[in-house]
Coordinates of C-alpha atoms in Angstrom, one line a residue:
X1 CA 79.5 -11.3 209.2
X2 CA 75.9 -10.5 208.4
X3 CA 73.4 -13.3 209.1
X4 CA 71.3 -14.8 206.3
X5 CA 67.5 -14.2 206.4
X6 CA 66.9 -17.7 207.7
X7 CA 69.6 -17.3 210.5
X8 CA 68.3 -13.9 211.6
X9 CA 64.7 -15.0 211.7
X10 CA 65.6 -18.2 213.6
X11 CA 67.7 -16.2 216.1
X12 CA 64.9 -13.7 216.7
X13 CA 62.5 -16.6 217.2
X14 CA 64.6 -17.8 220.2
X15 CA 63.4 -16.5 223.6
X16 CA 65.9 -13.6 224.1
X17 CA 65.1 -10.6 226.2
X18 CA 64.9 -7.7 223.8
X19 CA 65.9 -4.1 224.2
X20 CA 62.9 -2.1 222.8
X21 CA 63.7 1.4 221.5
X22 CA 61.2 4.0 220.5
X23 CA 61.5 7.7 219.8
X24 CA 60.7 9.9 222.8
X25 CA 59.1 12.5 220.6
X26 CA 60.8 15.2 222.6
X27 CA 64.0 17.0 221.6
X28 CA 65.3 17.1 225.2
X29 CA 65.1 13.3 225.8
X30 CA 66.8 10.4 224.2
X31 CA 64.8 7.6 222.8
X32 CA 63.2 5.3 225.4
X33 CA 65.1 2.0 225.6
X34 CA 63.8 -0.8 227.9
X35 CA 64.0 -4.6 228.2
X36 CA 61.0 -6.5 227.1
X37 CA 59.7 -10.1 226.4
X38 CA 58.4 -10.6 222.9
X39 CA 57.0 -13.3 220.6
X40 CA 58.1 -14.0 217.0
X41 CA 57.9 -16.9 214.6
X42 CA 60.2 -17.0 211.5
X43 CA 58.6 -15.1 208.7
X44 CA 55.9 -13.5 210.8
X45 CA 55.3 -10.3 212.8
X46 CA 56.7 -9.4 216.3
X47 CA 54.4 -9.1 219.2
X48 CA 55.0 -7.4 222.6
X49 CA 52.7 -7.0 225.6
X50 CA 52.8 -3.8 227.7
X51 CA 50.7 -1.7 230.0
X52 CA 47.9 0.0 228.0
X53 CA 48.7 3.4 229.6
X54 CA 52.5 2.9 230.0
X55 CA 54.9 5.4 228.6
X56 CA 56.2 2.8 226.3
X57 CA 52.7 2.2 224.8
X58 CA 52.1 5.9 224.5
X59 CA 55.4 6.5 222.7
X60 CA 54.9 3.6 220.3
X61 CA 51.4 4.9 219.5
X62 CA 52.8 8.3 218.8
X63 CA 55.8 7.1 216.7
X64 CA 53.9 4.3 214.9
X65 CA 57.0 2.2 214.9
X66 CA 59.8 0.8 217.2
X67 CA 62.9 -1.3 217.2
X68 CA 63.9 -4.5 219.0
X69 CA 67.5 -5.6 219.5
X70 CA 68.4 -9.1 220.8
X71 CA 71.9 -10.4 221.4
X72 CA 74.0 -13.1 222.9
X73 CA 77.6 -13.6 223.9
X74 CA 78.1 -17.3 223.6
X75 CA 78.9 -19.5 221.8
X76 CA 79.5 -16.5 219.5
X77 CA 78.7 -12.8 219.7
X78 CA 75.5 -12.5 217.7
X79 CA 72.8 -9.8 217.4
X80 CA 69.7 -9.1 215.4
X81 CA 67.9 -5.7 215.3
X82 CA 64.5 -5.4 213.7
X83 CA 62.6 -2.2 213.1
X84 CA 59.2 -1.6 211.5
X85 CA 55.8 -0.1 211.7
X86 CA 53.1 -1.0 214.2
X87 CA 50.4 -2.9 212.3
X88 CA 48.0 -3.7 215.2
X89 CA 47.3 -2.9 218.8
X90 CA 44.6 -4.8 220.7
X91 CA 43.7 -5.5 224.3
X92 CA 45.8 -8.4 225.7
X93 CA 44.0 -11.6 226.9
X94 CA 45.1 -13.9 229.7
X95 CA 46.1 -16.4 227.0
X96 CA 48.4 -13.8 225.5
X97 CA 50.1 -13.3 228.8
X98 CA 50.4 -17.1 229.4
X99 CA 51.9 -17.6 225.9
X100 CA 54.6 -15.0 226.2
X101 CA 55.4 -16.0 229.8
X102 CA 55.9 -19.6 228.8
X103 CA 58.7 -18.6 226.4
X104 CA 60.7 -17.1 229.3
X105 CA 59.8 -18.9 232.5
X106 CA 60.1 -22.5 233.6
X107 CA 56.8 -24.4 233.1
X108 CA 56.2 -24.6 236.9
X109 CA 56.5 -20.8 237.3
X110 CA 54.1 -19.7 234.5
X111 CA 50.8 -20.0 236.3
X112 CA 52.0 -18.2 239.4
X113 CA 53.5 -15.4 237.4
X114 CA 50.5 -15.0 235.1
X115 CA 48.1 -14.9 238.2
X116 CA 50.3 -12.2 239.8
X117 CA 50.7 -10.1 236.6
X118 CA 47.1 -10.4 235.5
X119 CA 46.0 -9.0 238.9
X120 CA 48.7 -6.4 239.5
X121 CA 50.1 -5.1 236.2
X122 CA 46.9 -3.4 235.0
X123 CA 45.4 -3.5 231.6
X124 CA 47.8 -4.8 228.9
X125 CA 47.9 -4.4 225.2
X126 CA 49.4 -6.5 222.4
X127 CA 51.4 -4.4 220.0
X128 CA 52.4 -6.0 216.7
X129 CA 55.4 -4.8 214.6
X130 CA 55.8 -5.8 211.0
X131 CA 59.6 -6.3 210.4
X132 CA 60.8 -3.8 207.8
X133 CA 64.5 -3.3 208.4
X134 CA 67.0 -5.8 209.8
X135 CA 70.5 -5.4 211.0
X136 CA 72.3 -8.6 212.1
X137 CA 75.8 -10.0 212.6
X138 CA 77.7 -12.9 214.1
X139 CA 81.0 -11.5 215.2
X140 CA 82.5 -14.9 216.1
X141 CA 84.1 -16.0 219.3
X142 CA 85.8 -13.5 221.5

């Protein structure tokens, strides 16, 4: 059964690890699909952080859009897929990294992770997607 707008936005706002998909721009390769942390508040835009010179960032810049898929298996099988255009790309700040990390890590792990990532992952960018197309469902218990 398809989710209502409120249900799908609330589900996407939860801290799931998303599968990001973006066209590879090359006929001999499938689309790039990778796991990623993201930020979303109901009714707003989706933000991801990634390396400024990563393949992911380059493909998103070339395609101008991407898709995120989040799912869960319990208490019911539920998923939300959101696709749309990129509406902003900007350099990431340490505060951006702290904010997204706090969604996924226990509070006592955030500072250590942020220190490591800020020093070792290279320059990051925040890429913002404006939700345009949604696919969602709750398949019930299995």
